[in-house]
Amino acid sequence: MIKIEKSNFGTFIQNLSADYSLFAPVGEGQQSAFREVKNAEQINTHIQITQNSPKTVFLPQTEVLFEFSGDDIQSEEKPAKPMFFWGVRSCDAKSLNLLDKVMGQSKQRPDDPAFQDPYWKARFDDAIILTLACNEPASTCFCNWTGGSPFSKDAGDLWAVETETAYLVEPLSEKGEAFVKGLSGYDTASEKDKQSIAKLKKQAESYLQPAVDAETLKEKLPQTWEDPLWDEVSAKCVNCSACAFICPTCYCFDIQDEGKKDKGKRIRTWDCCMFPIFTKEASGHNPRSLARERVRQRVMHKFRYFWEIYGESLCTGCGRCVRVCPVNLDIREVAKQLLEADSAA
Amino acid sequence: MQNPFEVIPAEIYDVKQESPLIRTLSLKPEKPIEFQTGQFMELTIPGVGEAPFTPSTSHFVKDKMDITIMKTGFMTEYVHQAKVGDKVGLRGPFGTNYPLDKFEGKDLLILGGGCGLAPLRSLFLTLLDEVDRYRSITFLAGSKSPKDCIYKDAAAGWKKHPTVKFHRAVDVVPEGEKWDEDVGVVTVLLKKSEIDPANNPAVVCGPPVMMKFGTMDLLKMGYKEENIYLSMEKKMYCGHGQCRHCVMGEYYACKHGPVFPYAQIKDEEAIWE
């Protein structure tokens, strides 16, 4: 484990930005997001969690799949430099791994034909993710519900802890090992540093509320299919889809053409299962025309369907949906209500 | 890496108006497309977009492809303006196909309605190309009214085929229209079937409500759950099991379907919705 003194942070970041497209938390509050930076001054080192997750870089809200003019079709080029992400919280690092299962591997069943999304892979495969331990989880955080924790080392290529005077960094993956090997001139973390990590970890964990067991929820969900609770829960949902757009693991997308017959672009844009037209077929038939069906679909996908395929939930407990929902629909409350619901099997 | 969103350019070499709302585009792709009957394609109208359609030609024909399309939405509006010589794009094929080897030596029942007849025509023509493999083919086709019946020219030939029993029904016969075949929803034709239901396969494709009642009737007749094959067409977009428009529980219609044995999906919630 190496130690980057805060007094050296500026130089560290400067050097990093020479070799990588360096992304880090920028901006405050609702304007905060992961953006490309050139120096340490641009980085918001105090932010607990950014409004937008790193998903917006790997799976952009809109991206050009190709441009066409006449018979010519041109795809987008691969980024010139690999990306380095500084300061990703463990929930977001895990989210990227979950997205990679869908976009990078997409094999829902053993006998499925493998599918790899070239746009995703061009960005994600070479990227280095530095997971920064969460010293002060927010009141909306619930990573402990779905197997996470503020100091989790389960995802990312590097793991770092911010102490009073330094960042302590250790590798988590082969990519991370190679990165650390390439660094020189940094001290190794002392025993005292390691003790301070243990203290910070304990304190961070104390901020979290007791966890609801996601696996119990998964087992319960099939029985709740007809439960009137879905009417109650969805009654206040306005189908705005803010929860999905802000979610680090939601990946529904739409494909649209922009332009004219002889010249234009085919673009991929985020879409959301909360929109009534998401499933509406050309005939007018709509498999999920009611809000109840759509809210149920979203919750079931997060906590049941994804689990049935990949063995874990598609929620990392980042709490962003809890923060942005305009009608205070709190997924944690929904989960608790579902667990308590007296649904007949 | 091959870009999975890349389209194969194709030229429209023929357009046939099947009914007031349905037309068939005959396409010549720049390179042959290998598909298995039951699989679907994404058709591109440049500058307008992409939408899923199932070919309606035999899968033994690889250098040409017919696609039968009803005028019903934004994209299909443009399809119905397309002319011979226009360039379109094709992406695919995607999804599962009809399991022809399970039909071998059997008496196959095909039950279809409305636009569902388009993919079934592909199946039917594929079967006819190797007709000796099958004991018999019973094709029951439903349409709203006589003028909505499609593939009118071919139908006469199908009726005369020695291995084929081809029956049609229309829901209603409006005044002034002529019809001397059956009247009623397509399932009324099931009584014409002489097939032993316990040991033979059936294929169902059509609007959701027809699929539901068709399947229920087949089960009542004694068809086995694993022998009923359903074409669960949804709003398929990406074709790769990613974008989630076509999900049914844990299945993607574009990847694990659209052709499912009923036994595989019967316990999924809301399959008929």
Coordinates of C-alpha atoms in Angstrom, one line a residue:
Chain A
M1 CA 0.0 0.0 0.0
I2 CA 1.5 3.3 -1.1
K3 CA 1.0 6.7 0.5
I4 CA 0.3 9.8 -1.5
E5 CA 0.6 12.8 0.8
K6 CA -2.0 15.5 0.2
S7 CA 0.8 17.9 -0.4
N8 CA 1.8 15.8 -3.4
F9 CA -1.7 15.3 -4.7
G10 CA -1.4 18.1 -7.2
T11 CA 1.7 16.5 -8.8
F12 CA 0.2 13.1 -8.7
I13 CA -2.9 14.2 -10.6
Q14 CA -0.9 16.3 -13.0
N15 CA 1.2 13.2 -13.9
L16 CA -1.9 11.0 -14.1
S17 CA -3.6 13.3 -16.6
A18 CA -0.6 13.2 -18.9
D19 CA -0.9 9.4 -19.4
Y20 CA -4.7 9.0 -19.1
S21 CA -8.0 10.6 -19.8
L22 CA -8.5 11.4 -16.1
F23 CA -12.0 11.5 -14.8
A24 CA -12.9 12.6 -11.3
P25 CA -15.8 14.2 -9.3
V26 CA -16.3 17.7 -10.4
G27 CA -18.9 20.3 -9.3
E28 CA -21.2 20.6 -6.3
G29 CA -24.7 19.1 -5.5
Q30 CA -26.9 18.6 -8.5
Q31 CA -24.2 19.7 -10.9
S32 CA -21.7 17.2 -9.7
A33 CA -20.5 14.4 -12.0
F34 CA -17.5 12.6 -13.2
R35 CA -15.8 14.8 -15.8
E36 CA -12.4 14.9 -17.4
V37 CA -9.9 16.9 -15.4
K38 CA -6.3 18.2 -16.0
N39 CA -5.4 19.3 -12.5
A40 CA -6.2 18.6 -8.8
E41 CA -7.9 22.0 -8.4
Q42 CA -10.7 20.9 -10.6
I43 CA -11.5 17.9 -8.4
N44 CA -14.1 18.1 -5.7
T45 CA -12.4 16.0 -3.1
H46 CA -15.1 16.6 -0.5
I47 CA -18.1 15.3 -2.3
Q48 CA -19.8 12.3 -0.7
I49 CA -21.4 11.0 -3.9
T50 CA -21.8 12.7 -7.3
Q51 CA -25.3 13.4 -8.6
N52 CA -24.4 11.5 -11.8
S53 CA -22.5 8.2 -11.6
P54 CA -19.6 7.2 -13.8
K55 CA -22.1 5.3 -15.9
T56 CA -22.6 8.5 -17.8
V57 CA -19.1 8.2 -19.2
F58 CA -19.2 4.5 -20.1
L59 CA -22.8 4.4 -21.3
P60 CA -23.4 8.0 -22.3
Q61 CA -26.9 9.4 -22.3
T62 CA -26.6 9.7 -26.1
E63 CA -24.0 8.3 -28.3
V64 CA -23.5 8.0 -32.0
L65 CA -23.4 4.4 -33.1
F66 CA -22.5 5.3 -36.6
E67 CA -23.0 8.0 -39.2
F68 CA -24.4 7.3 -42.7
S69 CA -24.2 9.3 -45.8
G70 CA -25.3 7.6 -49.0
D71 CA -24.0 4.1 -48.9
D72 CA -21.2 4.9 -46.5
I73 CA -21.4 3.9 -42.9
Q74 CA -18.8 5.2 -40.4
S75 CA -18.4 4.0 -36.8
E76 CA -17.0 6.1 -34.0
E77 CA -13.3 5.8 -33.2
K78 CA -11.9 4.3 -30.0
P79 CA -10.7 6.8 -27.3
A80 CA -7.1 7.7 -27.8
K81 CA -6.0 7.3 -24.2
P82 CA -7.3 4.8 -21.6
M83 CA -9.4 6.4 -18.9
F84 CA -8.5 6.6 -15.3
F85 CA -11.3 7.2 -12.8
W86 CA -10.3 8.8 -9.5
G87 CA -12.6 8.8 -6.5
V88 CA -15.3 6.3 -7.5
R89 CA -17.3 5.1 -4.5
S90 CA -17.5 1.3 -4.0
C91 CA -21.2 1.3 -4.9
D92 CA -20.4 2.9 -8.3
A93 CA -17.4 0.7 -8.9
K94 CA -19.6 -2.4 -8.3
S95 CA -22.2 -0.9 -10.6
L96 CA -19.7 -0.8 -13.5
N97 CA -18.9 -4.5 -13.0
L98 CA -22.7 -5.2 -13.0
L99 CA -23.1 -3.2 -16.2
D100 CA -20.1 -5.1 -17.7
K101 CA -22.0 -8.3 -17.3
V102 CA -24.7 -7.0 -19.6
M103 CA -22.8 -4.8 -22.0
G104 CA -19.4 -6.5 -22.0
Q105 CA -20.4 -10.2 -21.7
S106 CA -24.2 -10.4 -22.0
K107 CA -24.6 -14.1 -21.6
Q108 CA -27.7 -14.4 -19.5
R109 CA -27.7 -18.2 -19.7
P110 CA -24.9 -20.7 -20.3
D111 CA -26.3 -21.6 -23.7
D112 CA -26.8 -18.0 -24.8
P113 CA -24.7 -16.7 -27.8
A114 CA -22.1 -14.4 -26.3
F115 CA -22.6 -10.8 -27.1
Q116 CA -20.1 -7.9 -26.5
D117 CA -20.9 -4.3 -27.1
P118 CA -18.0 -2.8 -28.9
Y119 CA -18.8 0.8 -27.7
W120 CA -18.8 -0.3 -24.1
K121 CA -15.7 -2.5 -24.3
A122 CA -13.7 0.2 -26.1
R123 CA -14.2 2.4 -23.0
F124 CA -14.4 0.0 -20.1
D125 CA -11.8 -2.7 -20.9
D126 CA -8.8 -0.4 -20.7
A127 CA -10.1 1.9 -18.0
I128 CA -8.6 2.0 -14.5
I129 CA -11.1 2.5 -11.7
L130 CA -9.8 3.8 -8.4
T131 CA -12.3 3.0 -5.6
L132 CA -12.2 5.6 -2.9
A133 CA -13.5 4.4 0.5
C134 CA -16.5 6.2 1.8
N135 CA -15.5 7.9 5.1
E136 CA -18.9 9.4 5.6
P137 CA -21.8 7.6 4.0
A138 CA -24.9 9.7 3.5
S139 CA -28.3 9.2 5.1
T140 CA -29.6 7.9 1.7
C141 CA -26.8 5.2 1.5
F142 CA -27.7 1.5 1.8
C143 CA -24.9 -0.4 0.2
N144 CA -25.0 -2.8 3.1
W145 CA -28.3 -4.1 1.8
T146 CA -26.9 -5.6 -1.3
G147 CA -23.6 -6.9 -0.2
G148 CA -21.6 -3.7 -0.2
S149 CA -19.9 -1.7 2.4
P150 CA -18.3 1.8 2.5
F151 CA -14.8 0.3 2.6
S152 CA -15.5 -2.6 0.2
K153 CA -12.7 -3.8 -2.0
D154 CA -14.9 -5.9 -4.2
A155 CA -14.8 -3.7 -7.2
G156 CA -12.3 -1.5 -9.0
D157 CA -8.6 -1.8 -10.0
L158 CA -7.2 0.3 -7.1
W159 CA -8.5 1.0 -3.7
A160 CA -7.8 4.2 -1.7
V161 CA -8.6 5.6 1.7
E162 CA -8.4 9.3 2.5
T163 CA -6.8 10.0 5.8
E164 CA -6.3 13.4 7.3
T165 CA -3.0 14.0 5.5
A166 CA -2.8 11.4 2.7
Y167 CA -4.4 9.0 0.3
L168 CA -3.4 5.4 0.9
V169 CA -3.6 3.4 -2.3
E170 CA -3.4 -0.4 -2.9
P171 CA -4.0 -2.5 -6.0
L172 CA -7.1 -4.7 -6.4
S173 CA -6.6 -6.1 -9.9
E174 CA -3.8 -6.9 -12.3
K175 CA -4.4 -3.6 -14.0
G176 CA -4.1 -2.0 -10.6
E177 CA -0.8 -3.9 -9.8
A178 CA 0.7 -2.7 -13.0
F179 CA -0.3 0.8 -12.3
V180 CA 1.2 0.8 -8.8
K181 CA 4.4 -0.7 -10.1
G182 CA 4.7 2.1 -12.5
L183 CA 4.7 4.7 -9.7
S184 CA 7.9 5.8 -8.1
G185 CA 8.8 8.2 -5.3
Y186 CA 6.0 7.4 -3.0
D187 CA 6.3 6.0 0.6
T188 CA 4.8 2.8 1.7
A189 CA 1.9 3.1 4.2
S190 CA 3.0 2.7 7.8
E191 CA 1.4 0.6 10.6
K192 CA 0.0 3.7 12.0
D193 CA -1.7 4.5 8.6
K194 CA -3.2 1.1 8.6
Q195 CA -4.6 1.6 12.1
S196 CA -6.2 4.8 11.0
I197 CA -7.9 2.9 8.1
A198 CA -9.4 0.4 10.6
K199 CA -10.7 3.4 12.7
L200 CA -12.2 5.2 9.7
K201 CA -13.8 2.0 8.5
K202 CA -15.5 1.3 11.8
Q203 CA -16.8 4.9 11.9
A204 CA -18.1 4.8 8.3
E205 CA -20.0 1.6 8.9
S206 CA -21.6 3.1 12.0
Y207 CA -23.4 5.7 9.8
L208 CA -25.4 3.0 7.9
Q209 CA -28.8 1.9 9.0
P210 CA -29.4 -1.8 9.7
A211 CA -29.5 -3.8 6.4
V212 CA -32.5 -5.5 4.9
D213 CA -31.5 -8.8 3.4
A214 CA -31.7 -8.5 -0.4
E215 CA -31.8 -12.3 -0.8
T216 CA -34.8 -12.6 1.5
L217 CA -36.4 -9.9 -0.6
K218 CA -35.6 -11.8 -3.8
E219 CA -37.3 -14.9 -2.4
K220 CA -40.4 -12.9 -1.4
L221 CA -40.9 -11.0 -4.6
P222 CA -42.6 -13.6 -6.8
Q223 CA -45.3 -13.9 -4.2
T224 CA -46.0 -10.2 -4.3
W225 CA -46.9 -10.2 -8.0
E226 CA -50.6 -9.5 -7.4
D227 CA -50.2 -7.6 -4.1
P228 CA -52.3 -4.4 -3.9
L229 CA -49.2 -2.8 -2.5
W230 CA -48.0 -2.2 -6.1
D231 CA -51.0 0.0 -6.6
E232 CA -50.2 1.9 -3.4
V233 CA -46.6 2.3 -4.3
S234 CA -47.1 3.3 -7.9
A235 CA -49.9 5.7 -7.1
K236 CA -47.5 8.5 -6.4
C237 CA -45.0 7.7 -9.1
V238 CA -45.1 10.2 -11.9
N239 CA -43.1 8.1 -14.4
C240 CA -40.5 10.8 -14.7
S241 CA -37.7 8.2 -14.9
A242 CA -35.3 10.4 -12.9
C243 CA -34.5 7.3 -10.7
A244 CA -33.4 5.3 -13.8
F245 CA -31.4 8.0 -15.4
I246 CA -29.5 8.7 -12.2
C247 CA -29.1 5.0 -11.4
P248 CA -25.6 3.7 -11.8
T249 CA -26.9 0.3 -13.0
C250 CA -29.9 1.1 -15.2
Y251 CA -29.0 0.4 -18.8
C252 CA -32.3 0.4 -20.8
F253 CA -31.6 2.1 -24.1
D254 CA -33.3 3.2 -27.3
I255 CA -32.0 3.4 -30.8
Q256 CA -33.0 6.3 -33.0
D257 CA -32.1 7.8 -36.3
E258 CA -31.4 11.5 -36.6
G259 CA -31.1 13.2 -39.9
K260 CA -32.5 12.5 -43.4
K261 CA -32.7 9.6 -45.7
D262 CA -29.3 10.2 -47.3
K263 CA -27.3 11.6 -44.4
G264 CA -27.7 11.2 -40.7
K265 CA -26.7 9.4 -37.5
R266 CA -27.9 6.4 -35.7
I267 CA -27.8 7.2 -32.0
R268 CA -28.2 5.2 -28.8
T269 CA -30.0 7.0 -26.0
W270 CA -31.0 6.1 -22.5
D271 CA -34.5 4.9 -22.2
C272 CA -36.5 3.9 -19.1
C273 CA -39.0 1.2 -18.2
M274 CA -41.0 3.8 -16.3
F275 CA -42.2 5.4 -19.6
P276 CA -45.6 4.2 -20.8
I277 CA -44.3 3.9 -24.4
F278 CA -41.3 1.8 -23.4
T279 CA -43.1 -1.4 -24.2
K280 CA -45.9 -0.1 -26.4
E281 CA -46.0 -1.9 -29.7
A282 CA -46.9 -0.4 -33.0
S283 CA -50.2 -2.2 -32.9
G284 CA -51.1 -0.2 -29.8
H285 CA -50.8 -3.2 -27.6
N286 CA -48.8 -2.5 -24.5
P287 CA -47.6 -5.3 -22.2
R288 CA -47.1 -2.8 -19.3
S289 CA -49.6 0.0 -19.8
L290 CA -50.2 0.6 -16.1
A291 CA -47.9 2.5 -13.7
R292 CA -48.3 -0.5 -11.3
E293 CA -46.9 -2.8 -13.9
R294 CA -44.0 -0.6 -14.6
V295 CA -43.0 0.1 -11.1
R296 CA -43.2 -3.6 -10.3
Q297 CA -41.1 -4.3 -13.4
R298 CA -38.3 -2.0 -12.2
V299 CA -38.2 -3.3 -8.7
M300 CA -38.4 -6.9 -9.9
H301 CA -35.6 -6.3 -12.4
K302 CA -33.4 -4.8 -9.7
F303 CA -34.0 -7.3 -7.0
R304 CA -35.3 -10.5 -8.7
Y305 CA -34.7 -11.0 -12.4
F306 CA -31.1 -9.8 -12.4
W307 CA -30.5 -12.0 -9.4
E308 CA -32.0 -15.1 -11.1
I309 CA -29.6 -14.6 -14.0
Y310 CA -26.4 -13.3 -12.4
G311 CA -26.7 -14.3 -8.8
E312 CA -26.8 -10.8 -7.3
S313 CA -29.0 -7.8 -7.2
L314 CA -28.9 -5.0 -9.7
C315 CA -28.9 -2.3 -7.0
T316 CA -25.7 -1.2 -5.2
G317 CA -27.4 0.9 -2.6
C318 CA -26.0 4.3 -3.8
G319 CA -29.2 6.0 -2.8
R320 CA -29.3 8.4 -5.7
C321 CA -32.9 7.4 -6.6
V322 CA -33.9 8.2 -3.0
R323 CA -32.4 11.7 -3.4
V324 CA -33.8 12.7 -6.7
C325 CA -37.3 11.2 -6.6
P326 CA -39.7 14.2 -6.9
V327 CA -42.4 12.4 -4.9
N328 CA -40.2 10.9 -2.3
L329 CA -40.7 7.3 -3.4
D330 CA -38.0 5.6 -1.4
I331 CA -36.9 2.2 -2.7
R332 CA -35.8 1.2 0.8
E333 CA -39.3 1.8 2.1
V334 CA -40.8 -0.1 -0.8
A335 CA -38.5 -3.0 -0.1
K336 CA -39.4 -3.1 3.6
Q337 CA -43.2 -2.9 2.8
L338 CA -42.8 -5.8 0.3
L339 CA -41.0 -7.9 2.9
E340 CA -43.8 -7.2 5.4
A341 CA -46.6 -7.7 2.9
D342 CA -48.9 -10.5 3.6
S343 CA -49.0 -11.8 0.0
A344 CA -50.4 -15.2 -0.7
A345 CA -48.1 -17.3 -2.7
Chain B
M1 CA -14.7 -6.7 -33.4
Q2 CA -17.7 -7.0 -35.7
N3 CA -20.0 -4.1 -34.9
P4 CA -23.3 -5.7 -33.9
F5 CA -25.2 -2.5 -34.8
E6 CA -24.0 -2.4 -38.4
V7 CA -26.6 -2.9 -41.1
I8 CA -26.4 -4.7 -44.4
P9 CA -27.7 -2.5 -47.2
A10 CA -30.5 -3.9 -49.2
E11 CA -32.5 -2.8 -52.2
I12 CA -36.3 -3.0 -52.6
Y13 CA -36.9 -4.9 -55.9
D14 CA -40.6 -5.4 -55.5
V15 CA -43.5 -4.1 -53.5
K16 CA -46.8 -5.9 -53.2
Q17 CA -50.0 -4.6 -51.6
E18 CA -51.5 -7.6 -49.8
S19 CA -54.4 -5.8 -48.2
P20 CA -55.4 -2.1 -47.6
L21 CA -53.0 -2.0 -44.6
I22 CA -50.5 -4.7 -45.3
R23 CA -47.8 -4.8 -48.0
T24 CA -44.8 -7.0 -48.7
L25 CA -41.4 -5.6 -49.5
S26 CA -39.1 -7.9 -51.5
L27 CA -35.5 -7.1 -50.7
K28 CA -32.2 -7.9 -52.2
P29 CA -29.4 -7.6 -49.5
E30 CA -25.9 -6.8 -50.6
K31 CA -24.7 -10.1 -49.2
P32 CA -26.7 -13.3 -48.5
I33 CA -28.4 -13.5 -45.1
E34 CA -28.5 -16.8 -43.4
F35 CA -31.5 -17.1 -41.1
Q36 CA -33.5 -19.9 -39.6
T37 CA -37.3 -19.6 -40.0
G38 CA -38.8 -18.0 -36.9
Q39 CA -35.9 -15.6 -36.3
F40 CA -36.4 -11.9 -36.9
M41 CA -34.5 -9.0 -38.5
E42 CA -34.2 -5.3 -37.7
L43 CA -35.2 -3.3 -40.8
T44 CA -33.7 0.1 -41.2
I45 CA -35.3 2.9 -43.1
P46 CA -32.4 5.4 -43.3
G47 CA -33.1 8.6 -41.3
V48 CA -36.3 7.1 -39.9
G49 CA -35.1 4.3 -37.7
E50 CA -35.2 0.6 -37.1
A51 CA -37.9 -1.9 -36.3
P52 CA -38.2 -5.6 -35.9
F53 CA -39.9 -7.8 -38.6
T54 CA -39.8 -11.4 -39.3
P55 CA -39.0 -12.5 -42.9
S56 CA -41.9 -14.2 -44.7
T57 CA -39.8 -16.1 -47.2
S58 CA -38.3 -19.6 -46.8
H59 CA -35.0 -19.7 -45.0
F60 CA -33.6 -21.7 -48.0
V61 CA -33.7 -18.5 -50.0
K62 CA -30.7 -16.5 -48.8
D63 CA -30.1 -13.8 -51.5
K64 CA -33.6 -12.3 -51.3
M65 CA -36.0 -11.7 -48.5
D66 CA -39.6 -10.8 -48.3
I67 CA -40.9 -8.8 -45.3
T68 CA -44.7 -8.3 -44.8
I69 CA -45.5 -5.2 -42.9
M70 CA -48.7 -3.6 -41.6
K71 CA -49.1 0.1 -41.7
T72 CA -49.6 0.9 -38.1
G73 CA -47.1 3.3 -36.7
F74 CA -44.4 5.9 -37.3
M75 CA -41.8 3.6 -38.9
T76 CA -44.3 1.6 -41.0
E77 CA -45.8 4.8 -42.4
Y78 CA -42.4 5.2 -44.1
V79 CA -42.3 1.6 -45.1
H80 CA -45.6 2.1 -46.9
Q81 CA -44.1 5.0 -48.9
A82 CA -41.1 3.0 -50.0
K83 CA -40.7 2.4 -53.7
V84 CA -38.9 -0.2 -55.9
G85 CA -35.3 0.8 -56.0
D86 CA -35.2 2.4 -52.5
K87 CA -32.3 1.5 -50.2
V88 CA -33.1 0.1 -46.8
G89 CA -30.9 -1.8 -44.2
L90 CA -31.1 -5.2 -42.5
R91 CA -29.6 -6.3 -39.2
G92 CA -29.8 -9.8 -37.9
P93 CA -31.0 -12.4 -37.8
F94 CA -31.8 -12.5 -34.1
G95 CA -33.4 -14.9 -31.6
T96 CA -34.6 -18.5 -31.7
N97 CA -36.2 -20.4 -34.6
Y98 CA -38.9 -23.0 -35.1
P99 CA -37.3 -26.4 -34.3
L100 CA -37.8 -28.1 -37.6
D101 CA -36.2 -31.4 -36.5
K102 CA -38.9 -31.7 -33.8
F103 CA -41.5 -31.4 -36.6
E104 CA -39.9 -34.2 -38.7
G105 CA -42.3 -37.1 -39.5
K106 CA -45.1 -35.3 -37.6
D107 CA -48.5 -33.9 -38.4
L108 CA -47.8 -30.2 -37.8
L109 CA -50.5 -27.7 -36.9
I110 CA -50.0 -24.1 -37.6
L111 CA -52.4 -21.6 -36.1
G112 CA -52.0 -17.9 -37.0
G113 CA -53.9 -14.7 -37.2
G114 CA -53.5 -11.2 -38.7
C115 CA -49.9 -10.0 -39.0
G116 CA -48.8 -13.3 -37.3
L117 CA -49.3 -14.9 -40.7
A118 CA -46.1 -13.2 -42.0
P119 CA -43.6 -15.2 -39.9
L120 CA -45.8 -18.3 -40.4
R121 CA -45.5 -17.9 -44.2
S122 CA -41.8 -18.2 -43.8
L123 CA -42.2 -21.3 -41.7
F124 CA -44.8 -22.7 -44.2
L125 CA -42.6 -22.0 -47.2
T126 CA -39.6 -23.5 -45.5
L127 CA -41.5 -26.6 -44.7
L128 CA -42.8 -26.9 -48.3
D129 CA -39.1 -26.7 -49.5
E130 CA -38.5 -30.1 -47.8
V131 CA -42.0 -31.3 -47.6
D132 CA -41.1 -35.0 -47.6
R133 CA -39.7 -34.6 -44.1
Y134 CA -43.1 -34.0 -42.6
R135 CA -46.2 -36.3 -42.5
S136 CA -48.7 -33.5 -43.0
I137 CA -49.1 -29.7 -42.5
T138 CA -52.3 -28.1 -41.4
F139 CA -52.3 -24.3 -41.7
L140 CA -55.2 -22.5 -40.0
A141 CA -55.2 -18.8 -40.8
G142 CA -57.4 -16.1 -39.4
S143 CA -58.0 -12.5 -40.6
K144 CA -60.4 -9.7 -39.6
S145 CA -62.3 -9.6 -42.8
P146 CA -62.0 -10.9 -46.4
K147 CA -60.2 -7.8 -47.6
D148 CA -57.6 -8.2 -44.8
C149 CA -56.6 -11.7 -46.0
I150 CA -53.0 -11.7 -47.1
Y151 CA -51.0 -13.9 -49.6
K152 CA -54.2 -14.3 -51.6
D153 CA -52.4 -15.5 -54.8
A154 CA -50.4 -18.2 -53.0
A155 CA -53.4 -19.4 -51.0
A156 CA -55.0 -21.1 -54.0
G157 CA -51.9 -23.2 -54.6
W158 CA -51.6 -24.1 -50.9
K159 CA -55.1 -25.4 -50.9
K160 CA -54.3 -27.9 -53.6
H161 CA -51.1 -29.2 -52.1
P162 CA -51.3 -32.9 -51.3
T163 CA -49.5 -32.7 -48.0
V164 CA -51.2 -29.5 -46.9
K165 CA -54.6 -28.7 -45.3
F166 CA -55.1 -25.0 -45.5
H167 CA -58.2 -23.4 -43.9
R168 CA -59.1 -19.8 -43.5
A169 CA -61.5 -17.9 -41.3
V170 CA -62.5 -14.3 -41.0
D171 CA -63.9 -12.6 -37.9
V172 CA -66.6 -10.8 -39.9
V173 CA -67.9 -10.5 -43.4
P174 CA -69.0 -6.9 -43.9
E175 CA -71.9 -6.3 -46.3
G176 CA -70.9 -6.3 -49.9
E177 CA -67.8 -8.5 -49.4
K178 CA -67.8 -12.1 -50.6
W179 CA -66.6 -15.0 -48.5
D180 CA -67.3 -18.7 -48.9
E181 CA -64.9 -20.0 -46.2
D182 CA -65.3 -20.1 -42.4
V183 CA -66.5 -17.1 -40.3
G184 CA -65.4 -16.6 -36.6
V185 CA -62.2 -16.2 -34.7
V186 CA -59.4 -18.4 -36.0
T187 CA -59.8 -21.0 -33.2
V188 CA -63.1 -22.1 -34.8
L189 CA -60.9 -23.8 -37.4
L190 CA -59.4 -26.1 -34.8
K191 CA -62.4 -28.4 -35.1
K192 CA -61.2 -29.2 -38.7
S193 CA -58.0 -30.7 -37.4
E194 CA -57.8 -34.4 -37.6
I195 CA -54.4 -34.6 -35.9
D196 CA -53.6 -36.7 -32.9
P197 CA -52.9 -33.9 -30.4
A198 CA -51.0 -36.0 -27.9
N199 CA -48.0 -36.7 -30.1
N200 CA -47.8 -33.9 -32.5
P201 CA -46.5 -30.3 -32.5
A202 CA -48.3 -27.0 -33.0
V203 CA -47.2 -23.5 -33.7
V204 CA -49.1 -20.4 -32.7
C205 CA -48.4 -16.8 -33.9
G206 CA -50.7 -13.8 -33.9
P207 CA -52.0 -11.0 -31.7
P208 CA -51.6 -11.6 -27.9
V209 CA -55.2 -12.4 -27.3
M210 CA -55.3 -14.9 -30.1
M211 CA -52.1 -16.5 -28.8
K212 CA -53.6 -16.9 -25.4
F213 CA -56.9 -18.5 -26.5
G214 CA -55.2 -20.5 -29.2
T215 CA -52.9 -22.0 -26.7
M216 CA -55.7 -22.7 -24.2
D217 CA -57.7 -24.4 -26.9
L218 CA -54.7 -26.5 -28.0
L219 CA -54.2 -27.6 -24.4
K220 CA -57.8 -28.5 -24.0
M221 CA -57.6 -30.6 -27.2
G222 CA -54.8 -32.6 -25.6
Y223 CA -51.6 -30.9 -27.0
K224 CA -48.6 -31.2 -24.6
E225 CA -47.2 -28.0 -23.2
E226 CA -43.7 -28.8 -24.6
N227 CA -45.1 -29.4 -28.1
I228 CA -46.8 -25.9 -28.5
Y229 CA -44.4 -23.4 -29.9
L230 CA -45.3 -19.7 -29.5
S231 CA -43.9 -16.7 -31.3
M232 CA -43.8 -14.2 -28.5
E233 CA -43.1 -11.1 -30.6
K234 CA -42.6 -8.0 -28.5
K235 CA -41.0 -4.6 -29.1
M236 CA -37.5 -5.9 -29.9
Y237 CA -34.9 -3.2 -30.4
C238 CA -31.3 -4.2 -30.0
G239 CA -31.6 -7.9 -30.6
H240 CA -28.8 -8.7 -28.2
G241 CA -30.6 -9.0 -24.9
Q242 CA -29.5 -5.6 -23.7
C243 CA -31.9 -2.8 -24.2
R244 CA -34.8 -4.4 -22.2
H245 CA -37.8 -3.4 -24.4
C246 CA -38.8 -7.0 -25.0
V247 CA -38.3 -8.5 -21.6
M248 CA -40.7 -11.0 -20.2
G249 CA -39.6 -11.7 -16.6
E250 CA -36.1 -13.2 -16.9
Y251 CA -36.3 -13.8 -20.6
Y252 CA -35.6 -11.5 -23.5
A253 CA -38.0 -12.1 -26.5
C254 CA -35.1 -11.1 -28.8
K255 CA -32.6 -13.6 -27.5
H256 CA -34.3 -16.4 -25.7
G257 CA -37.3 -16.1 -28.0
P258 CA -39.2 -15.1 -30.0
V259 CA -40.0 -18.8 -30.5
F260 CA -40.6 -20.4 -27.1
P261 CA -42.1 -23.8 -26.2
Y262 CA -45.1 -23.0 -24.0
A263 CA -43.7 -25.3 -21.3
Q264 CA -40.7 -23.0 -21.0
I265 CA -42.6 -19.7 -20.3
K266 CA -45.9 -20.9 -18.8
D267 CA -44.9 -20.1 -15.3
E268 CA -43.6 -16.6 -16.1
E269 CA -46.0 -13.8 -15.0
A270 CA -48.1 -11.9 -17.5
I271 CA -46.9 -13.7 -20.6
W272 CA -50.1 -12.9 -22.5
E273 CA -49.9 -9.1 -21.7

